[in-house]
JSON list of C-alpha atoms in Angstrom, two decimals:
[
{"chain": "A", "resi": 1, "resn": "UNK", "atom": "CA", "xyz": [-13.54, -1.33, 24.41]},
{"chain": "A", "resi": 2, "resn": "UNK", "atom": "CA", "xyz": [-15.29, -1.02, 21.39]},
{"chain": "A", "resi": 3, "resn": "UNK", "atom": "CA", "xyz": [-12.74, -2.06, 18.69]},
{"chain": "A", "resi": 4, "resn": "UNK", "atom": "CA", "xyz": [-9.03, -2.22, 18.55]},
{"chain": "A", "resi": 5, "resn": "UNK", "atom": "CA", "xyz": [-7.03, 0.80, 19.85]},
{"chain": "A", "resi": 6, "resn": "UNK", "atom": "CA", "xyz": [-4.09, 2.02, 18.86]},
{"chain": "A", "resi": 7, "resn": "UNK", "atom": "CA", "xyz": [-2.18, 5.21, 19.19]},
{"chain": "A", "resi": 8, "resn": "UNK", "atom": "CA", "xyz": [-0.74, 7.04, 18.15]},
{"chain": "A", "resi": 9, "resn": "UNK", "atom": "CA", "xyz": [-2.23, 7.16, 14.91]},
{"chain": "A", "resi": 10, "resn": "UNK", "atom": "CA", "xyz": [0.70, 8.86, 13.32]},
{"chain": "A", "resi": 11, "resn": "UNK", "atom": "CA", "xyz": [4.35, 9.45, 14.33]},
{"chain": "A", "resi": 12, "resn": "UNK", "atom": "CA", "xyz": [7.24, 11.12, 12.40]},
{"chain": "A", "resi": 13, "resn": "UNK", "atom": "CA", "xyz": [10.42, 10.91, 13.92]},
{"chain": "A", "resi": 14, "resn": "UNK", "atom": "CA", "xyz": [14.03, 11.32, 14.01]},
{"chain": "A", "resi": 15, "resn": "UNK", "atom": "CA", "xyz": [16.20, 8.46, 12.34]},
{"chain": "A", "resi": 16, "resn": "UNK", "atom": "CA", "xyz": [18.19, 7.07, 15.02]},
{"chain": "A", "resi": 17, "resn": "UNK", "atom": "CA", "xyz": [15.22, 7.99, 17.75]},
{"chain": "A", "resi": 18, "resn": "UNK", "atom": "CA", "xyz": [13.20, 5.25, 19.67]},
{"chain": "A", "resi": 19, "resn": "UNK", "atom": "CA", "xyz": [9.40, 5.22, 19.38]},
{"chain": "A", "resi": 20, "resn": "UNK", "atom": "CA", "xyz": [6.69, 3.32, 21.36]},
{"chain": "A", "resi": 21, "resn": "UNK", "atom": "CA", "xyz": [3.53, 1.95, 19.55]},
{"chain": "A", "resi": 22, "resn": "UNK", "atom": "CA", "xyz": [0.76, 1.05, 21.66]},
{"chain": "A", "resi": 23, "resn": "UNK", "atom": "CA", "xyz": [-2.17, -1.70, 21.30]},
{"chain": "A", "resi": 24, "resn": "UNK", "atom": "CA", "xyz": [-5.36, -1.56, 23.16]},
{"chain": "A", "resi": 25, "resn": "UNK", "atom": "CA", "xyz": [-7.29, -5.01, 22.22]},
{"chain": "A", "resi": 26, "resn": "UNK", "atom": "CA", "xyz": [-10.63, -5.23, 22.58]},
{"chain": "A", "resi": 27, "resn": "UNK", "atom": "CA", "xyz": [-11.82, -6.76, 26.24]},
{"chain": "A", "resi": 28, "resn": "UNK", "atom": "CA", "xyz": [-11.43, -10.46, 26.49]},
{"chain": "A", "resi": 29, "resn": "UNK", "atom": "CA", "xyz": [-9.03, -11.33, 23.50]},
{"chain": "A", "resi": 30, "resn": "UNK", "atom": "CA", "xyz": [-6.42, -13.29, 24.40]},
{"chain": "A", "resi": 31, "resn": "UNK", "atom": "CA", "xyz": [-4.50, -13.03, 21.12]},
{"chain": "A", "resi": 32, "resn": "UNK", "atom": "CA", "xyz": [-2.63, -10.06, 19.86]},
{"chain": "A", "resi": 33, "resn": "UNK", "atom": "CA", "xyz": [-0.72, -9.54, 16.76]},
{"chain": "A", "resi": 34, "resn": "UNK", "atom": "CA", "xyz": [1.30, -6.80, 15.48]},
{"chain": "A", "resi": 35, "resn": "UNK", "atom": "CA", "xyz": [1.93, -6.75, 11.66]},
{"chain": "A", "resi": 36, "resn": "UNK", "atom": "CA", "xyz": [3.71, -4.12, 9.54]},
{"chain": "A", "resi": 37, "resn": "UNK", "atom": "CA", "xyz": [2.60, -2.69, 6.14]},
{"chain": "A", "resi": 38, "resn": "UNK", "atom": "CA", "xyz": [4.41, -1.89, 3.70]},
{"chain": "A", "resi": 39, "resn": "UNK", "atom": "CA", "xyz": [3.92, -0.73, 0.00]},
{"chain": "A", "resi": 40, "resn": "UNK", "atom": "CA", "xyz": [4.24, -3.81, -1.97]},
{"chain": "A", "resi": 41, "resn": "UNK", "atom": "CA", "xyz": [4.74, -6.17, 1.32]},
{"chain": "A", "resi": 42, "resn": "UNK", "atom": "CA", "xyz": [1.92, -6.96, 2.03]},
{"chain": "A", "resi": 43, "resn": "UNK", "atom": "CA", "xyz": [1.28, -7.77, 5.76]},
{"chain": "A", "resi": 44, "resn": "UNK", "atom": "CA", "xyz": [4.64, -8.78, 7.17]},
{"chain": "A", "resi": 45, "resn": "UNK", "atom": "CA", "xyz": [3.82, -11.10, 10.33]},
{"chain": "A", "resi": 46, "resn": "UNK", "atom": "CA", "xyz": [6.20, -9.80, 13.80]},
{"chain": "A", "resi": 47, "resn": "UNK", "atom": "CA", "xyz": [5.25, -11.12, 16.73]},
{"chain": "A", "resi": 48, "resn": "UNK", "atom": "CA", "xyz": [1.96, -12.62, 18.04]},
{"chain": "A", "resi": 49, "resn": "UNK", "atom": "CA", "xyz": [0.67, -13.34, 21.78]},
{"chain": "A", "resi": 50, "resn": "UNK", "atom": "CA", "xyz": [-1.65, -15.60, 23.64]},
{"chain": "A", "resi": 51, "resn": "UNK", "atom": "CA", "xyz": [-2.11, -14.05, 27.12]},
{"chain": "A", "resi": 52, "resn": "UNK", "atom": "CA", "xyz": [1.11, -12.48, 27.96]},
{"chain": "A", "resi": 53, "resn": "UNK", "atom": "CA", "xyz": [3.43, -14.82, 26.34]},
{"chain": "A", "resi": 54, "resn": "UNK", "atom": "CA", "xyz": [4.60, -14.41, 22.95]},
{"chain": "A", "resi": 55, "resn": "UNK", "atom": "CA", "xyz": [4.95, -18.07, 21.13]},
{"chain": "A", "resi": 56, "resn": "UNK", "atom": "CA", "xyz": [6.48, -16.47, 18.01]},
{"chain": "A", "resi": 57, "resn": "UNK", "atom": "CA", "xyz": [9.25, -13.80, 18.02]},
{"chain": "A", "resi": 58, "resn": "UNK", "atom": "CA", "xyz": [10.31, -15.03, 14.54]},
{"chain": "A", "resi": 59, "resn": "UNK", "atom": "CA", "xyz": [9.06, -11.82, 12.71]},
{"chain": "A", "resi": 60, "resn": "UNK", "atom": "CA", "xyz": [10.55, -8.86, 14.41]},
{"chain": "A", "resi": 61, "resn": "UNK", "atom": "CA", "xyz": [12.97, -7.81, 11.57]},
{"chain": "A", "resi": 62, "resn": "UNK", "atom": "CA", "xyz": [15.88, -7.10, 13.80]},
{"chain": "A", "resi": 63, "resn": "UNK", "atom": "CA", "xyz": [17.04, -6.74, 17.93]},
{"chain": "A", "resi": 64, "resn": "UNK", "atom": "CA", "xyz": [16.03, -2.96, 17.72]},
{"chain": "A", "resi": 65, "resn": "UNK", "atom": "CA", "xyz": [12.20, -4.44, 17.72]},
{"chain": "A", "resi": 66, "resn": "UNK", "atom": "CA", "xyz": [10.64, -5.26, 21.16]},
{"chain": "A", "resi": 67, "resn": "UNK", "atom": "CA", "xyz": [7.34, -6.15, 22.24]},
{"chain": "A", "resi": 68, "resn": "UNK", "atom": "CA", "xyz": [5.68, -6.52, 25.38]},
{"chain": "A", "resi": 69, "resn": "UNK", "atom": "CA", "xyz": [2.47, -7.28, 26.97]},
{"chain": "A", "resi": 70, "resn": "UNK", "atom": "CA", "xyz": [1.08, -6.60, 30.55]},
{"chain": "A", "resi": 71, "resn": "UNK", "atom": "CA", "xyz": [-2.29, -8.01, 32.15]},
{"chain": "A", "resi": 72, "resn": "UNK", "atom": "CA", "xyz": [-3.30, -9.88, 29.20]},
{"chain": "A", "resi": 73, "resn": "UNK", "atom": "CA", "xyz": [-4.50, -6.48, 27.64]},
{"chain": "A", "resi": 74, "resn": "UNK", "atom": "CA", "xyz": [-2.36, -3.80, 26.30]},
{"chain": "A", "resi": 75, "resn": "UNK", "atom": "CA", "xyz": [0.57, -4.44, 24.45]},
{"chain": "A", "resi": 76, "resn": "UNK", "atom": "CA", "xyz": [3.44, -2.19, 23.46]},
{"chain": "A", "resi": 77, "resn": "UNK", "atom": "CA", "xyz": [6.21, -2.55, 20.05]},
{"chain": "A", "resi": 78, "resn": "UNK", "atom": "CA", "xyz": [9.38, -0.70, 20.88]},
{"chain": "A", "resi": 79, "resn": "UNK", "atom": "CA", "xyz": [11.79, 0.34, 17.64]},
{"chain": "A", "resi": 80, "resn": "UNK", "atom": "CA", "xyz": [15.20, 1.27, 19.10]},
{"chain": "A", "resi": 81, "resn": "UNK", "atom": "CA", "xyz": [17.22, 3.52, 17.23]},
{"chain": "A", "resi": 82, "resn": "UNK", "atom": "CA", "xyz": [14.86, 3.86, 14.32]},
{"chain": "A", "resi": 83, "resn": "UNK", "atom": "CA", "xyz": [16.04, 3.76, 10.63]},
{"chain": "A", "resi": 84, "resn": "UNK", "atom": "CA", "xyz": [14.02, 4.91, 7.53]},
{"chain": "A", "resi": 85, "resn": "UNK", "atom": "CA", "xyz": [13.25, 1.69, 6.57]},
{"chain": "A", "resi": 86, "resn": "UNK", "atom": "CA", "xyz": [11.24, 1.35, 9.38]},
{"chain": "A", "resi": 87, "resn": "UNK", "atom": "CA", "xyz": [8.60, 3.81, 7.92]},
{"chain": "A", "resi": 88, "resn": "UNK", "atom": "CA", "xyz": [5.03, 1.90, 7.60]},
{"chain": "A", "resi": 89, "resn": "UNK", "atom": "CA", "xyz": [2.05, 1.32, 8.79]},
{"chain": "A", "resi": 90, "resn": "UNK", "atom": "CA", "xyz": [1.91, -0.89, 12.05]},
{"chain": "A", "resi": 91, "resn": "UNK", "atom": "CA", "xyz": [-0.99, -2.91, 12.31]},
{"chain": "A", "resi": 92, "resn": "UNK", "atom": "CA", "xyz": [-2.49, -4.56, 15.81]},
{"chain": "A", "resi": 93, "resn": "UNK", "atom": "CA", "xyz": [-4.89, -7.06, 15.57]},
{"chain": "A", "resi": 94, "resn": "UNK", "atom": "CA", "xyz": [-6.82, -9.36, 18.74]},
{"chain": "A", "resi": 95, "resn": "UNK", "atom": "CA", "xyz": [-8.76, -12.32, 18.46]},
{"chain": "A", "resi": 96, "resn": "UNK", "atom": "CA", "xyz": [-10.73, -14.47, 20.99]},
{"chain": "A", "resi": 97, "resn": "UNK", "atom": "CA", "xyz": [-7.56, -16.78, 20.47]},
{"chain": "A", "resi": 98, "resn": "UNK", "atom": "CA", "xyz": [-9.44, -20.34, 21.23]},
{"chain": "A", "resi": 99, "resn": "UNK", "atom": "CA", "xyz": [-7.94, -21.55, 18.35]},
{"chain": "A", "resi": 100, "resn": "UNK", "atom": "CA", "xyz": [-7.10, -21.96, 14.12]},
{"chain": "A", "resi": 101, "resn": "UNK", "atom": "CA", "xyz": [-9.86, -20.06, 12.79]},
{"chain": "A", "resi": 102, "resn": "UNK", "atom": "CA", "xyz": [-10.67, -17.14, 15.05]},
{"chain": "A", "resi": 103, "resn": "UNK", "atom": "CA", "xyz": [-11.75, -13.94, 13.45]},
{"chain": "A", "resi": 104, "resn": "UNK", "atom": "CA", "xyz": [-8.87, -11.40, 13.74]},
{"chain": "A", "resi": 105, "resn": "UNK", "atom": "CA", "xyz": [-10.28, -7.34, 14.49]},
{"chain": "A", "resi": 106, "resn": "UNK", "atom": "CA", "xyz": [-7.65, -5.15, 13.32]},
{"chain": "A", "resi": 107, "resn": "UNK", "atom": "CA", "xyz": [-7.09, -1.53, 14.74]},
{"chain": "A", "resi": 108, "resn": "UNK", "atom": "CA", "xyz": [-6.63, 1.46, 12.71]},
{"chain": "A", "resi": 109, "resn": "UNK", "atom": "CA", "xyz": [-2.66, 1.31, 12.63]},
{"chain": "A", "resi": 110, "resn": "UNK", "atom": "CA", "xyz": [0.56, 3.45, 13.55]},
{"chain": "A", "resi": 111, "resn": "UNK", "atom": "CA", "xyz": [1.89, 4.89, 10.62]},
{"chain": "A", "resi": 112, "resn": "UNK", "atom": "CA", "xyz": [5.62, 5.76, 10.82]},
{"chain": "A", "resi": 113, "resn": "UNK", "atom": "CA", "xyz": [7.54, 7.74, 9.29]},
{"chain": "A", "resi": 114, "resn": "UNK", "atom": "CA", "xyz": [11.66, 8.18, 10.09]},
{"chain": "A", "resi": 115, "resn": "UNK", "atom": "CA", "xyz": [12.75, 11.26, 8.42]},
{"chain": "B", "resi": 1, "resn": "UNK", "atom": "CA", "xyz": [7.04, -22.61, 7.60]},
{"chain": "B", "resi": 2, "resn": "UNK", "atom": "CA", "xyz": [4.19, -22.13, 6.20]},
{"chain": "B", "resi": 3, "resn": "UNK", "atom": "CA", "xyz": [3.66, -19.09, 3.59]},
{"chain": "B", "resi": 4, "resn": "UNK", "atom": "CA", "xyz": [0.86, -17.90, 1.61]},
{"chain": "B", "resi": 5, "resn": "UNK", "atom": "CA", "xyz": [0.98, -16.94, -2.00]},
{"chain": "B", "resi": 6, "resn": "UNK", "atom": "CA", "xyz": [-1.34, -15.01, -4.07]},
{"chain": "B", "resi": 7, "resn": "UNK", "atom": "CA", "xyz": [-1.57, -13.44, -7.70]},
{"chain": "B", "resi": 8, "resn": "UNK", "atom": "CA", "xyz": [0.22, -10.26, -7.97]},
{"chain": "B", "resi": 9, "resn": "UNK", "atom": "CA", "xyz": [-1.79, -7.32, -9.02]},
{"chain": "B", "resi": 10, "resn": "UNK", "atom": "CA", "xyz": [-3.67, -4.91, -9.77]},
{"chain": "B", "resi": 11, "resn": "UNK", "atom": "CA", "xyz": [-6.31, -6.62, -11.00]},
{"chain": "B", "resi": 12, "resn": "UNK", "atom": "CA", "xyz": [-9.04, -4.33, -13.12]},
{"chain": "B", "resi": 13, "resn": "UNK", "atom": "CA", "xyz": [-12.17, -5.28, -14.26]},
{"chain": "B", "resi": 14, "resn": "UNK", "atom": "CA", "xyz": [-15.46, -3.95, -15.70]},
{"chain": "B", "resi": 15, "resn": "UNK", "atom": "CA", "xyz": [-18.09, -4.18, -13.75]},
{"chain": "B", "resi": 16, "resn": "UNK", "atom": "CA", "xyz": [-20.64, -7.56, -13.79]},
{"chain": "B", "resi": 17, "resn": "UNK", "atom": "CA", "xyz": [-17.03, -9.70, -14.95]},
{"chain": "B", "resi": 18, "resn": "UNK", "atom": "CA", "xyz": [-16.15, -12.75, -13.22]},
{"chain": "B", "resi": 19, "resn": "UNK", "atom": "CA", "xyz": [-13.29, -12.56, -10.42]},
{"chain": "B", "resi": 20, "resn": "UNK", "atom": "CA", "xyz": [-10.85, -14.67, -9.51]},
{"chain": "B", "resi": 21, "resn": "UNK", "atom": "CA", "xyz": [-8.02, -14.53, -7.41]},
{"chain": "B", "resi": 22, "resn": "UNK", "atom": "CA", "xyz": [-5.67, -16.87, -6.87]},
{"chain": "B", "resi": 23, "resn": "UNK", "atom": "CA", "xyz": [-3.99, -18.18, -3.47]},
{"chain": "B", "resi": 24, "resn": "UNK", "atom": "CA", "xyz": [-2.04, -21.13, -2.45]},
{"chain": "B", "resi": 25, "resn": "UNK", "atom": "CA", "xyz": [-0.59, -22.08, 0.41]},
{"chain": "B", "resi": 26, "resn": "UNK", "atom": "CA", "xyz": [2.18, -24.01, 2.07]},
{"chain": "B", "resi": 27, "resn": "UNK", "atom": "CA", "xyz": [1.25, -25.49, 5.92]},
{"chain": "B", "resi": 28, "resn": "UNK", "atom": "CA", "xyz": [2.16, -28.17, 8.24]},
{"chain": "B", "resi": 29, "resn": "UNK", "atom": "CA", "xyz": [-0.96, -30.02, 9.06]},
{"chain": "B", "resi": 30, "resn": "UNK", "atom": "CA", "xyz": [-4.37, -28.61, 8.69]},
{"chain": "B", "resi": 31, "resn": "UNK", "atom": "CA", "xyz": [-4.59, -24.46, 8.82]},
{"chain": "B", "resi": 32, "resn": "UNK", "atom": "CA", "xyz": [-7.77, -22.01, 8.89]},
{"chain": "B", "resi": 33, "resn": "UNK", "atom": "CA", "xyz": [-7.80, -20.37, 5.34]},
{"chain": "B", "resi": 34, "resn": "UNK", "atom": "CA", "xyz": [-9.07, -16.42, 5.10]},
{"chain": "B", "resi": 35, "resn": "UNK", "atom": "CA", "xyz": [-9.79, -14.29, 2.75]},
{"chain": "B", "resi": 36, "resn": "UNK", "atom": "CA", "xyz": [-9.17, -10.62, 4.48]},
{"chain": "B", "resi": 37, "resn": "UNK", "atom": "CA", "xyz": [-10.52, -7.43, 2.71]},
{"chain": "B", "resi": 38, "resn": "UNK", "atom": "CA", "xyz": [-9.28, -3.31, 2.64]},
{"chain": "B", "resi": 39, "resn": "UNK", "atom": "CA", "xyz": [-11.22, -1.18, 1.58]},
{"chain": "B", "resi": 40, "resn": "UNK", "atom": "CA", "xyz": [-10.28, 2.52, 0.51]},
{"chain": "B", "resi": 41, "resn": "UNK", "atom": "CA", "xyz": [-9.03, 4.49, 3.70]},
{"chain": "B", "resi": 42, "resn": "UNK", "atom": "CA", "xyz": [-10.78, 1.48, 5.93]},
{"chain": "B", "resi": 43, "resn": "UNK", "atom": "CA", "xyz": [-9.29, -1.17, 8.42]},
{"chain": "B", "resi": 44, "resn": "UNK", "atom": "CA", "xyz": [-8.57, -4.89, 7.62]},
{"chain": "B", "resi": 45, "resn": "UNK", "atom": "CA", "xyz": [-11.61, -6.64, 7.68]},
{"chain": "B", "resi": 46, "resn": "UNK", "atom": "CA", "xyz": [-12.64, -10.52, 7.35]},
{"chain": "B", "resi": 47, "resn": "UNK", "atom": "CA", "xyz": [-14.45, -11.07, 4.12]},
{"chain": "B", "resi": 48, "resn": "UNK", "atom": "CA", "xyz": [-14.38, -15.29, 4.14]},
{"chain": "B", "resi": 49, "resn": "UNK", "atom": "CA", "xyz": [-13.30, -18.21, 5.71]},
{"chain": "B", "resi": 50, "resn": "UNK", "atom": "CA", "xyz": [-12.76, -22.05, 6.03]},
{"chain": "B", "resi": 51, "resn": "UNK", "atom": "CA", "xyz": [-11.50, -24.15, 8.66]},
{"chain": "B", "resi": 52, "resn": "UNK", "atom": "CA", "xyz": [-10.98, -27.63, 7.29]},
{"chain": "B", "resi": 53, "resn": "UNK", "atom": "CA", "xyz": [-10.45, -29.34, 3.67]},
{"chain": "B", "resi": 54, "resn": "UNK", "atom": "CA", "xyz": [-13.55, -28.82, 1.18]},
{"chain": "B", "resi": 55, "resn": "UNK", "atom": "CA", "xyz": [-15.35, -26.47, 3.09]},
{"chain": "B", "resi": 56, "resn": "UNK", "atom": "CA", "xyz": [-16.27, -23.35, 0.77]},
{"chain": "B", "resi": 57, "resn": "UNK", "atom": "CA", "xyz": [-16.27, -19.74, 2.65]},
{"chain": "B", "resi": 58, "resn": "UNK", "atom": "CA", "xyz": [-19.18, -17.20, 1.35]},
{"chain": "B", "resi": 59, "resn": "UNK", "atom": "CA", "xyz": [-20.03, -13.38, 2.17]},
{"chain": "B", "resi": 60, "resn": "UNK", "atom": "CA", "xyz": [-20.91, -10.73, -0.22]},
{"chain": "B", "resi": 61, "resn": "UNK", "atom": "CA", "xyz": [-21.29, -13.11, -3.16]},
{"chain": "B", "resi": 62, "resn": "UNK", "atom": "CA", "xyz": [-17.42, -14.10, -2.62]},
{"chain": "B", "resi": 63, "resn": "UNK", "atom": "CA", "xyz": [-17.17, -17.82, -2.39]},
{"chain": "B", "resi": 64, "resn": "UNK", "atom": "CA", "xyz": [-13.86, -19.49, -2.14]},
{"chain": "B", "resi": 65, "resn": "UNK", "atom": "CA", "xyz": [-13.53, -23.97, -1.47]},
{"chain": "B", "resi": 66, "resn": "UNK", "atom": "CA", "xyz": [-10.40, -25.27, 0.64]},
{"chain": "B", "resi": 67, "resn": "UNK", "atom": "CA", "xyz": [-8.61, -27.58, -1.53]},
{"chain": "B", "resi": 68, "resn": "UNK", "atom": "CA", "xyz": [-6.33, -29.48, 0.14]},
{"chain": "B", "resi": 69, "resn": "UNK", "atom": "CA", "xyz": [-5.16, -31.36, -2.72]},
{"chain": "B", "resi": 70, "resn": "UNK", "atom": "CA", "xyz": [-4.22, -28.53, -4.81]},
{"chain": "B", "resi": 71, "resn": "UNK", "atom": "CA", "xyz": [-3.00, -26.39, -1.23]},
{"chain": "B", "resi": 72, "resn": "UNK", "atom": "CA", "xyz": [-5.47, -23.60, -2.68]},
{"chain": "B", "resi": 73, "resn": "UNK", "atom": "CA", "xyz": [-8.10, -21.14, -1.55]},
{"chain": "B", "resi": 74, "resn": "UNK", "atom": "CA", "xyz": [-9.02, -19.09, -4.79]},
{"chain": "B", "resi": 75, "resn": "UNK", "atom": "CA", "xyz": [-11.66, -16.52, -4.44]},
{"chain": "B", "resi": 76, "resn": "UNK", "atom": "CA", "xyz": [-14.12, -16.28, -6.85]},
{"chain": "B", "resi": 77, "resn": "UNK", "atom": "CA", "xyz": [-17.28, -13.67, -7.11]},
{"chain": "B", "resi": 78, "resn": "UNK", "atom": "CA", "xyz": [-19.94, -13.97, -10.09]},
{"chain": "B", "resi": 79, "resn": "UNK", "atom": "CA", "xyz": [-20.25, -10.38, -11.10]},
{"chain": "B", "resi": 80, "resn": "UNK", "atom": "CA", "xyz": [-18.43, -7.71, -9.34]},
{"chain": "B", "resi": 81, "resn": "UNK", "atom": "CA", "xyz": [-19.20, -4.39, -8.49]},
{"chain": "B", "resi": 82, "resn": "UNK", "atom": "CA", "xyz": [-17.63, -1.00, -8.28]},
{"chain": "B", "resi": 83, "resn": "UNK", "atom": "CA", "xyz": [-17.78, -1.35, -4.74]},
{"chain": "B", "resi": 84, "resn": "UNK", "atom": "CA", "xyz": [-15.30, -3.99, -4.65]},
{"chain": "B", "resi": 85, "resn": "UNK", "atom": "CA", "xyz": [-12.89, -1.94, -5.19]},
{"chain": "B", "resi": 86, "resn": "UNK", "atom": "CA", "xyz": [-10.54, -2.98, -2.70]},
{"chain": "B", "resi": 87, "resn": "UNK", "atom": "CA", "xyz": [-7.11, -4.78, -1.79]},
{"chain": "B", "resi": 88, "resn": "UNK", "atom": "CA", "xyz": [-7.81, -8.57, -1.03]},
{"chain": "B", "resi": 89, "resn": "UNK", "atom": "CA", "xyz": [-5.56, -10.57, 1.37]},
{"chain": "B", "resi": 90, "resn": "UNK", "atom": "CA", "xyz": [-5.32, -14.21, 1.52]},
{"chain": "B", "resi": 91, "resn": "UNK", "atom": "CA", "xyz": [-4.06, -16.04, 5.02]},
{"chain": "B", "resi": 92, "resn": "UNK", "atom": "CA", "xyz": [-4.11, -18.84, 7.04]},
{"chain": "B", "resi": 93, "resn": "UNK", "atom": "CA", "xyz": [-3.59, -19.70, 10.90]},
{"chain": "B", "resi": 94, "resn": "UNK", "atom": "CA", "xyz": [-1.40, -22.42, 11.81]},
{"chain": "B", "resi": 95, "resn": "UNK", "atom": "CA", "xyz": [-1.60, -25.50, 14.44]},
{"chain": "B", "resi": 96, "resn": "UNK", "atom": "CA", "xyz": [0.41, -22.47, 16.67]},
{"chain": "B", "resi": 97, "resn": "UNK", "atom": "CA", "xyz": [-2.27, -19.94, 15.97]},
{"chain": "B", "resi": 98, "resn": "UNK", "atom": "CA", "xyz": [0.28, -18.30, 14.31]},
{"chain": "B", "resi": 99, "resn": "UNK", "atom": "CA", "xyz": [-1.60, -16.05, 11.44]},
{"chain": "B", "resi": 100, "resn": "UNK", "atom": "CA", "xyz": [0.26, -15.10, 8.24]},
{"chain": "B", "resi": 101, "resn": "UNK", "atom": "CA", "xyz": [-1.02, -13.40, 5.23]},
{"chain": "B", "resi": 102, "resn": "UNK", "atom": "CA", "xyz": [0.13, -13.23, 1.31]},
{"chain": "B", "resi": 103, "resn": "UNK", "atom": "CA", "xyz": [1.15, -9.58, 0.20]},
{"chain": "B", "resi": 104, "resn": "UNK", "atom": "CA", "xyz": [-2.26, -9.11, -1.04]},
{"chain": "B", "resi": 105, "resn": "UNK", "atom": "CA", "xyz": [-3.93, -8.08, -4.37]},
{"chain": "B", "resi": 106, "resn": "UNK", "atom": "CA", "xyz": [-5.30, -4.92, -5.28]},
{"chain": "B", "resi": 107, "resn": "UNK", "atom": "CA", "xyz": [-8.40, -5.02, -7.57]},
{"chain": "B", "resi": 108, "resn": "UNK", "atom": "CA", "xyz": [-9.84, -2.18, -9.47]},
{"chain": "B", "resi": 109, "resn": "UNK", "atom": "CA", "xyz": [-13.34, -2.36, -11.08]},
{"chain": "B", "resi": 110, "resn": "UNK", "atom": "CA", "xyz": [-14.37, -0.27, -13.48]},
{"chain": "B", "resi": 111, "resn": "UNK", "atom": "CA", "xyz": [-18.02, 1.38, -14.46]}
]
């Protein structure tokens, strides 16, 4: 595709309800990284991939995060059981992924809200 | 591992003043250095970058040297506009590919 896709582009849900966030990269990037932003936070890293491996798992704030990736493309974060301190924006971003100092194309982000 | 730190903000400014914003860093190895740019209601974008020690990044009139003896990547523009306006991120990419990014700094200029 053109750009980074993501959808949807806002959800409000239930605390204690599980939500799936969904990454389209663009066409031929073979890394994918999810990032959450918060007021204040910054960009906090979660999880990254290269292909449909993820190298780094480090970020994901607790075992109610999940992430997955099928065929290389799109890639899916999973929040079990949400909690209000989940609310933020969730930011997917794909690069070319050839190595340090590849461009990273962000999409337009989830932004979550657990009421 | 390796973290990123940058200046805490808001920064505000009148227009045609120097910038500066600072960001250091903390790596194993050798890392890419950014400089990552938000503009109101707009996506992340790259503004800069360098990939190895003394190289200096430029776009827009931004400029901003990798030091590896001082682990720093400060950006620096001459004279800055209204239009710069934004929320400024500092990061770096890893030996793993692994990219991480400081919790940014929002800078306000002023007519």
């Amino acid at each position: 595709g053109a750009g980074v896709s993501q959808s949807p582009s806002n959800k409000v849900t239930e605390k204690g309800k599980d939500v799936e966030l969904r990454c389209d990269p663009i066409s031929g990037h073979t890394a994918l990284y999810w990032y959450r932003q918060s007021l204040g936070q910054g960009l906090e890293f979660l999880i990254y991939f290269q292909g449909n491996s993820a190298p780094d798992k480090s970020g994901l704030p607790s075992d109610r995060f999940s992430a997955e990736r099928t065929g290389g493309s799109v890639s899916t974060l999973t929040i079990q059981r949400t909690q209000q301190e989940d609310s933020a924006v969730y930011l997917c971003a794909s690069s070319l992924g050839r190595g340090g100092g590849e461009k990273l194309f962000f999409g337009s982000g989830t932004q979550l809200s657990v009421l | 591992g390796n973290s990123v730190t940058q200046m805490e903000g808001p920064v505000t400014l009148s227009e045609e003043a120097f910038l500066t914003i600072n960001c250091t860093y903390t790596a194993t190895g050798y890392p890419s250095l950014f400089w990552y740019v938000q503009y109101p209601g707009e996506g992340l974008q790259l503004l800069l970058k360098a990939t190895k020690a003394d190289d200096k990044g430029s776009n827009k009139g931004f400029e901003a040297t990798y030091r590896k003896e001082t682990t720093s990547f400060h950006l620096e523009k001459g004279s800055v506009q209204v239009s710069d306006s934004a929320v400024y991120f500092c990061a770096l990419s890893g030996w793993d590919d692994k990219i991480i990014f400081g919790k940014g700094t929002r800078l306000h200029i002023l007519p």
